[in-house]
JSON list of C-alpha atoms in Angstrom, two decimals:
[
{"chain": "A", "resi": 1, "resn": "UNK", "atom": "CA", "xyz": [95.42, 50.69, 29.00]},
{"chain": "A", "resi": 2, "resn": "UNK", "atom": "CA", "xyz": [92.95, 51.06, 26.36]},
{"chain": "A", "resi": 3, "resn": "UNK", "atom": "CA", "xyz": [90.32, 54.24, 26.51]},
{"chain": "A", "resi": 4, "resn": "UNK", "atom": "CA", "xyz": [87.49, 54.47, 23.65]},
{"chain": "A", "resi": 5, "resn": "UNK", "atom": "CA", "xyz": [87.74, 57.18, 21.22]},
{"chain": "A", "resi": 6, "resn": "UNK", "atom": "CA", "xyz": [86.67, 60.40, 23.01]},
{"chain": "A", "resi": 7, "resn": "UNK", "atom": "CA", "xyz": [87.21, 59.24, 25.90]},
{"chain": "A", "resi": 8, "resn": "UNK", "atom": "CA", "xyz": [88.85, 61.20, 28.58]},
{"chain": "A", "resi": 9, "resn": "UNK", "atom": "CA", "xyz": [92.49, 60.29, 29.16]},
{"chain": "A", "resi": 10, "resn": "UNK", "atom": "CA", "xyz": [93.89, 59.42, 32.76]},
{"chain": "A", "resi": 11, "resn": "UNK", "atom": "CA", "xyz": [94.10, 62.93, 34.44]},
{"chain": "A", "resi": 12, "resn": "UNK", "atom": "CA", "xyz": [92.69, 65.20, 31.62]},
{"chain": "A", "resi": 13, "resn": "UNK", "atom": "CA", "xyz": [89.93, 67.10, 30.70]},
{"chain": "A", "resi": 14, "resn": "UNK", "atom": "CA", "xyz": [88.58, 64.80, 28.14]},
{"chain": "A", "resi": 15, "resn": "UNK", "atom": "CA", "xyz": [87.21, 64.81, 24.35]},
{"chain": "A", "resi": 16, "resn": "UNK", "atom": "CA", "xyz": [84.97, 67.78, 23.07]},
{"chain": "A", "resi": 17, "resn": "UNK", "atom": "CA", "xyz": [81.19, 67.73, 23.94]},
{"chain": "A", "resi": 18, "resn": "UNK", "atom": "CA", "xyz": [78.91, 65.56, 22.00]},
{"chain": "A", "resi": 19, "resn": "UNK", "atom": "CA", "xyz": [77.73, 67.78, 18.69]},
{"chain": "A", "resi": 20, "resn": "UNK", "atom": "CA", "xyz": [80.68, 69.59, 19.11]},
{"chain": "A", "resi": 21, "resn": "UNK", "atom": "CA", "xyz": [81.81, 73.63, 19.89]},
{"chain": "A", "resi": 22, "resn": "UNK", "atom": "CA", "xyz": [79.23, 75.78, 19.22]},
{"chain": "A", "resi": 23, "resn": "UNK", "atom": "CA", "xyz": [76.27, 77.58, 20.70]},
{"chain": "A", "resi": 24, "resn": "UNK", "atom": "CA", "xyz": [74.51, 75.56, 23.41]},
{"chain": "A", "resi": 25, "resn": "UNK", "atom": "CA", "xyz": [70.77, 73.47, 21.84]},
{"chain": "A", "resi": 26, "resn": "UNK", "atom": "CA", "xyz": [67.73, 75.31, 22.43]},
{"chain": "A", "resi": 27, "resn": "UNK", "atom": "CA", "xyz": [68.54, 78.41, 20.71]},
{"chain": "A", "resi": 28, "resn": "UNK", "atom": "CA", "xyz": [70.40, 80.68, 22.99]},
{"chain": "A", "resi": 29, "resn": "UNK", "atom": "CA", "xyz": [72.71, 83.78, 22.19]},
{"chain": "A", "resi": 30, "resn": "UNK", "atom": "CA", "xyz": [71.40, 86.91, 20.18]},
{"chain": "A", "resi": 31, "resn": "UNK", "atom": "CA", "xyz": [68.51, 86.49, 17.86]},
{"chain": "A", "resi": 32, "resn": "UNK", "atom": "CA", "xyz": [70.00, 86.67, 13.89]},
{"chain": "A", "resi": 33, "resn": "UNK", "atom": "CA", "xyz": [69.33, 90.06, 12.28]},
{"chain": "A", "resi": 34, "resn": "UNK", "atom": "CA", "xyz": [66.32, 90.71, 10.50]},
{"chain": "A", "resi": 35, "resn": "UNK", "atom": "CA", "xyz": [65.87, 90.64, 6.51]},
{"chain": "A", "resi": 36, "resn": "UNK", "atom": "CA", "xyz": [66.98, 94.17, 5.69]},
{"chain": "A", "resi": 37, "resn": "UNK", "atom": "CA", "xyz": [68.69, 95.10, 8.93]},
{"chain": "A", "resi": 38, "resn": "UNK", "atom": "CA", "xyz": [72.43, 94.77, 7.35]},
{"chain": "A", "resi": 39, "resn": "UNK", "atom": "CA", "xyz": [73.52, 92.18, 9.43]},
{"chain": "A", "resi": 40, "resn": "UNK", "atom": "CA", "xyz": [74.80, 93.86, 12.68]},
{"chain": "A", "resi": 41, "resn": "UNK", "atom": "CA", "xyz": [73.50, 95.70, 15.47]},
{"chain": "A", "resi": 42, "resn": "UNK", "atom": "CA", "xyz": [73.43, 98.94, 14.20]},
{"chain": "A", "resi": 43, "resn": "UNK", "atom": "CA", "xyz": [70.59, 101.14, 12.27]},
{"chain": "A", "resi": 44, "resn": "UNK", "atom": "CA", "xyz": [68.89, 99.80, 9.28]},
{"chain": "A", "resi": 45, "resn": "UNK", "atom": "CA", "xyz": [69.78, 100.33, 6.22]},
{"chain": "A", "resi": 46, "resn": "UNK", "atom": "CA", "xyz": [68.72, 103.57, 4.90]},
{"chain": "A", "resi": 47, "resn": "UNK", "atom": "CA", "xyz": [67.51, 103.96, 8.61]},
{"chain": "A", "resi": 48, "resn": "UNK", "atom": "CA", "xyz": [67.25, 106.85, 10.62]},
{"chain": "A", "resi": 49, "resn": "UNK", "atom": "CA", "xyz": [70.31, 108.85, 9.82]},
{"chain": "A", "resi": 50, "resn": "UNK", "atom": "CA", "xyz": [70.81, 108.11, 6.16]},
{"chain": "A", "resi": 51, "resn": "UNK", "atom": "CA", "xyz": [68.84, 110.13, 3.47]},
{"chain": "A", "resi": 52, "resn": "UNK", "atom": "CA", "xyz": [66.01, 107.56, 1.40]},
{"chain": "A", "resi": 53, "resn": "UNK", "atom": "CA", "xyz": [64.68, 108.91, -1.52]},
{"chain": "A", "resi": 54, "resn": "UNK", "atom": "CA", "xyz": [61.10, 108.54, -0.78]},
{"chain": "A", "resi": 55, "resn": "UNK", "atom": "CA", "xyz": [61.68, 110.38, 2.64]},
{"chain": "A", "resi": 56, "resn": "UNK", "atom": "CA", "xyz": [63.59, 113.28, 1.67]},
{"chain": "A", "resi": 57, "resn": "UNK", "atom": "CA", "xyz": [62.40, 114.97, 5.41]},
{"chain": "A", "resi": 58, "resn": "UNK", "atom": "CA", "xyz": [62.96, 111.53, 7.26]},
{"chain": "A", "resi": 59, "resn": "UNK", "atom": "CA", "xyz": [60.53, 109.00, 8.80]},
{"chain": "A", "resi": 60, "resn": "UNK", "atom": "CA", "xyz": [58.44, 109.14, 11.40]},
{"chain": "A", "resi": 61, "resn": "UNK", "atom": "CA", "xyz": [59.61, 106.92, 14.60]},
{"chain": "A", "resi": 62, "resn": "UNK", "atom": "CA", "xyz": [56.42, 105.66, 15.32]},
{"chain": "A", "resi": 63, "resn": "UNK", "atom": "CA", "xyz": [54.82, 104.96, 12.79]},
{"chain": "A", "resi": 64, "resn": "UNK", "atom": "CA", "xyz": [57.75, 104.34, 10.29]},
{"chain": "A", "resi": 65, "resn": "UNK", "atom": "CA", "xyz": [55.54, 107.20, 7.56]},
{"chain": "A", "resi": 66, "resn": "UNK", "atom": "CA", "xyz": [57.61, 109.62, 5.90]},
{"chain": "A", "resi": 67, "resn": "UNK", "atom": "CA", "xyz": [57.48, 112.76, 7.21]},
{"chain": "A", "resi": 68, "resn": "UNK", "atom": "CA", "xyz": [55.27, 115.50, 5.07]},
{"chain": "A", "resi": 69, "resn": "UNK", "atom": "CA", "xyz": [56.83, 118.54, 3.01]},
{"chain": "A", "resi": 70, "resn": "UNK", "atom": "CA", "xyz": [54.70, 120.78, 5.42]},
{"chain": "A", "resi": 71, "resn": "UNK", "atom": "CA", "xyz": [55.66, 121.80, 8.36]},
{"chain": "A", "resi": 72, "resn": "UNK", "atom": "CA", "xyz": [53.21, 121.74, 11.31]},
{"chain": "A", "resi": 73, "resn": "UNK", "atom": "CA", "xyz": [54.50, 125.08, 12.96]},
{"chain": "A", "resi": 74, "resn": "UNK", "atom": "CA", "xyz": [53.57, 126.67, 9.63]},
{"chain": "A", "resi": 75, "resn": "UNK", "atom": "CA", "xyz": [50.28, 124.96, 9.15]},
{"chain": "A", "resi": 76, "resn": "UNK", "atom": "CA", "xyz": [49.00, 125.22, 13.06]},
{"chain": "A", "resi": 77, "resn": "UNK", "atom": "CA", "xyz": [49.97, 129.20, 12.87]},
{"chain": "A", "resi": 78, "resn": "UNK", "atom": "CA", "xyz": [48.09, 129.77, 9.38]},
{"chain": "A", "resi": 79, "resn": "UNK", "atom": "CA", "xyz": [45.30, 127.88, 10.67]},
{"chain": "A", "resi": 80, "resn": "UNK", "atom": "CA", "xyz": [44.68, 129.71, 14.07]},
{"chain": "A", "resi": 81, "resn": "UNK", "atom": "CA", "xyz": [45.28, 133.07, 12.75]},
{"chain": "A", "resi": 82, "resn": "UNK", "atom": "CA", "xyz": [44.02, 133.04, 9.03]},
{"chain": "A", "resi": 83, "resn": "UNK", "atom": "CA", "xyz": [41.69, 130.00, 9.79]},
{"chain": "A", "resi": 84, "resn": "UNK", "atom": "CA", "xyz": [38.17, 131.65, 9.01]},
{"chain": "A", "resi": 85, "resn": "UNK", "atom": "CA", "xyz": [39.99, 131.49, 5.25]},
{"chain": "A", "resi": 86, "resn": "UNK", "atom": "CA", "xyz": [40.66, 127.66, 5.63]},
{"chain": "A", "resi": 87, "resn": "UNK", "atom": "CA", "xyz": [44.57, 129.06, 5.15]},
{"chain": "A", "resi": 88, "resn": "UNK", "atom": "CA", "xyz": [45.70, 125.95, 7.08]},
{"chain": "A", "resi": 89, "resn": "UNK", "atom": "CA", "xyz": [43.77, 123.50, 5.68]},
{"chain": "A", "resi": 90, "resn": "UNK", "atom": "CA", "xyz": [44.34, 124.75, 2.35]},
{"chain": "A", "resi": 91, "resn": "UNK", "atom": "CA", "xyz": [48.47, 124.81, 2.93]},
{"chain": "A", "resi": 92, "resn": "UNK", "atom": "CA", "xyz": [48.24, 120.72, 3.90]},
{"chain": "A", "resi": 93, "resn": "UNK", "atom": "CA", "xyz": [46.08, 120.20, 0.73]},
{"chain": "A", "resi": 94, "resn": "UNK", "atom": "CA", "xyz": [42.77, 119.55, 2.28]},
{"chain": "A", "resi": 95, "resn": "UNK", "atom": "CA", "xyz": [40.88, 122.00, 0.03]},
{"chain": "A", "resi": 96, "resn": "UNK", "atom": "CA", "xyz": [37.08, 120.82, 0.90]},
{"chain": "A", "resi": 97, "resn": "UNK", "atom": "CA", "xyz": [38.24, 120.90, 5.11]},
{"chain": "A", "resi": 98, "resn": "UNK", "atom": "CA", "xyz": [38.96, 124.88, 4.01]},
{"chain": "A", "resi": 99, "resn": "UNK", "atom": "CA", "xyz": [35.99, 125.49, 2.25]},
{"chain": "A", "resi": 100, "resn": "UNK", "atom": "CA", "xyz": [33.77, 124.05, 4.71]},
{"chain": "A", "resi": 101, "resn": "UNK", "atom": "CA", "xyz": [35.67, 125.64, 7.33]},
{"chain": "A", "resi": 102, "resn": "UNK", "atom": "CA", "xyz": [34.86, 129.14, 5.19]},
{"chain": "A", "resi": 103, "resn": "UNK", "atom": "CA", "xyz": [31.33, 128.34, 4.98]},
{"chain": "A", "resi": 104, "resn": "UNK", "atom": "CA", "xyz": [30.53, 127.56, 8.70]},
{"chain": "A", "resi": 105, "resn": "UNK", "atom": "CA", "xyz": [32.62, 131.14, 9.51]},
{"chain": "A", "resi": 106, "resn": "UNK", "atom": "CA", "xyz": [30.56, 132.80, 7.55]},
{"chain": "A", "resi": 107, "resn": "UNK", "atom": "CA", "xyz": [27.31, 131.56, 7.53]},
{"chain": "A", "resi": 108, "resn": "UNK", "atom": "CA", "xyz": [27.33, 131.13, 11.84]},
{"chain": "A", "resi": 109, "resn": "UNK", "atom": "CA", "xyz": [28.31, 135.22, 11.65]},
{"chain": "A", "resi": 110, "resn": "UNK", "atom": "CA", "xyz": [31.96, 133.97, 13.22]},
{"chain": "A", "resi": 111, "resn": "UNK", "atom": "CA", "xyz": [30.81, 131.71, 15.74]},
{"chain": "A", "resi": 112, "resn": "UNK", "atom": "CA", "xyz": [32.20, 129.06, 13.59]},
{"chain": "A", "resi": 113, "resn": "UNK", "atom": "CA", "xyz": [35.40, 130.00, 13.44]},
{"chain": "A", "resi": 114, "resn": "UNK", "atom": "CA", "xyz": [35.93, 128.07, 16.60]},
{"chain": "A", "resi": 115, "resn": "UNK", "atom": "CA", "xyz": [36.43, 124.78, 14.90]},
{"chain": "A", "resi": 116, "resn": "UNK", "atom": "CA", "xyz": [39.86, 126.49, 12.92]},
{"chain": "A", "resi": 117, "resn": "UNK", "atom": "CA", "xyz": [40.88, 127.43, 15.83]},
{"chain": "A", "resi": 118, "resn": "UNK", "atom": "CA", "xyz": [40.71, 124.20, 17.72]},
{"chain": "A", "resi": 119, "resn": "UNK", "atom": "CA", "xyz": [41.94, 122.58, 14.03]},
{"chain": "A", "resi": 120, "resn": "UNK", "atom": "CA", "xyz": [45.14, 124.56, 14.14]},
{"chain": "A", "resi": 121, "resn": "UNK", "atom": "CA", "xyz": [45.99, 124.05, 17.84]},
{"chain": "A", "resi": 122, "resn": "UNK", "atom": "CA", "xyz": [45.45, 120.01, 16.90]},
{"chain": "A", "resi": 123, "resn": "UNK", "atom": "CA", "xyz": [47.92, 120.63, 14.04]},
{"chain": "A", "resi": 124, "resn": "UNK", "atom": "CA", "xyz": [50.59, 122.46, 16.06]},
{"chain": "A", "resi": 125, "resn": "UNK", "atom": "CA", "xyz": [50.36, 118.97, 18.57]},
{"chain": "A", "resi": 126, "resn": "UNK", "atom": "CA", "xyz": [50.94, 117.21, 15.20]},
{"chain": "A", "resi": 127, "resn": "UNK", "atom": "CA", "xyz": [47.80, 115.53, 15.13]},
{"chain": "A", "resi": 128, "resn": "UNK", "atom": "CA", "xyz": [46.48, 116.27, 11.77]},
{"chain": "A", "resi": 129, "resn": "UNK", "atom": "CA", "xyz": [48.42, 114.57, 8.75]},
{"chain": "A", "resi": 130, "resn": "UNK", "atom": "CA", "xyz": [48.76, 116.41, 4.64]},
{"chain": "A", "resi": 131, "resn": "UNK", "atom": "CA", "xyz": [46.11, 115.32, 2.05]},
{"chain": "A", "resi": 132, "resn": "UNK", "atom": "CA", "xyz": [48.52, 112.33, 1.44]},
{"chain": "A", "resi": 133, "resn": "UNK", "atom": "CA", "xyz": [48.17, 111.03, 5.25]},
{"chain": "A", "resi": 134, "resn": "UNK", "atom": "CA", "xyz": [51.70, 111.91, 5.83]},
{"chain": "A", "resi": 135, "resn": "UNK", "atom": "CA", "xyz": [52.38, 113.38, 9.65]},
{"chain": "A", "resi": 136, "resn": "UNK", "atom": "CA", "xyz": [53.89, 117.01, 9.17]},
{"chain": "A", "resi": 137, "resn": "UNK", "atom": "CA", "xyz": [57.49, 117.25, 9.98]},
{"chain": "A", "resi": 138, "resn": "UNK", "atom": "CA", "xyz": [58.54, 119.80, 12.60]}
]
């Protein structure tokens, strides 16, 4: 008897698939890692858990910003209870947010000083970023 090459002998399983082993056409199987991902399936790296230089407080999950030096707690609590002095806005670097924030105190005889006090309750929800658009870490 004479069988072609590849060709499946009398009783077996025959020759490998045409194009070989492999993974199937059509792209199946895991997608490869992405540029800068270090080639498994774990973090990033210099992802979440591993200190970066440039985010010495970490990043923000979201938005992938590093976090601010300032801390929100700190900021929100200046701003609601020292806010007529634009102490909030002054401690996250906006400086002409604090003076206007003075001015409208004073010059509505304290009926102004509602806006610090809505200001500081947004920055306690972490919805205000520093001078530098960085979110304020917790």
């Amino acid at each position: 008897m004479n069988y072609p090459p590849n060709g499946p002998p009398p009783g077996g399983y025959g020759g490998p698939p045409p194009g070989g082993y492999g993974p199937p056409p059509g792209g199946y199987g895991p997608p490869p890692p992405a540029p800068g991902m270090g080639g498994g399936y774990g973090a990033p790296m210099g992802g979440m858990g591993m200190m970066q230089p440039h985010a010495p407080f970490g990043v923000d999950p979201l938005t992938g910003m590093p976090f601010s030096d300032k801390s929100k707690m700190v900021a929100g609590l200046l701003q609601i209870f020292l806010g007529s002095f634009g102490a909030g806005r002054f401690y996250t670097g906006h400086t002409g947010l604090a003076i206007a924030q003075i001015a409208v105190t004073w010059l509505t005889c304290g009926a102004g000083a509602i806006w610090p006090l809505i200001d500081g309750v947004m920055m306690l929800m972490g919805k205000v970023p520093d001078a530098q658009g960085r979110p304020l870490r917790d």
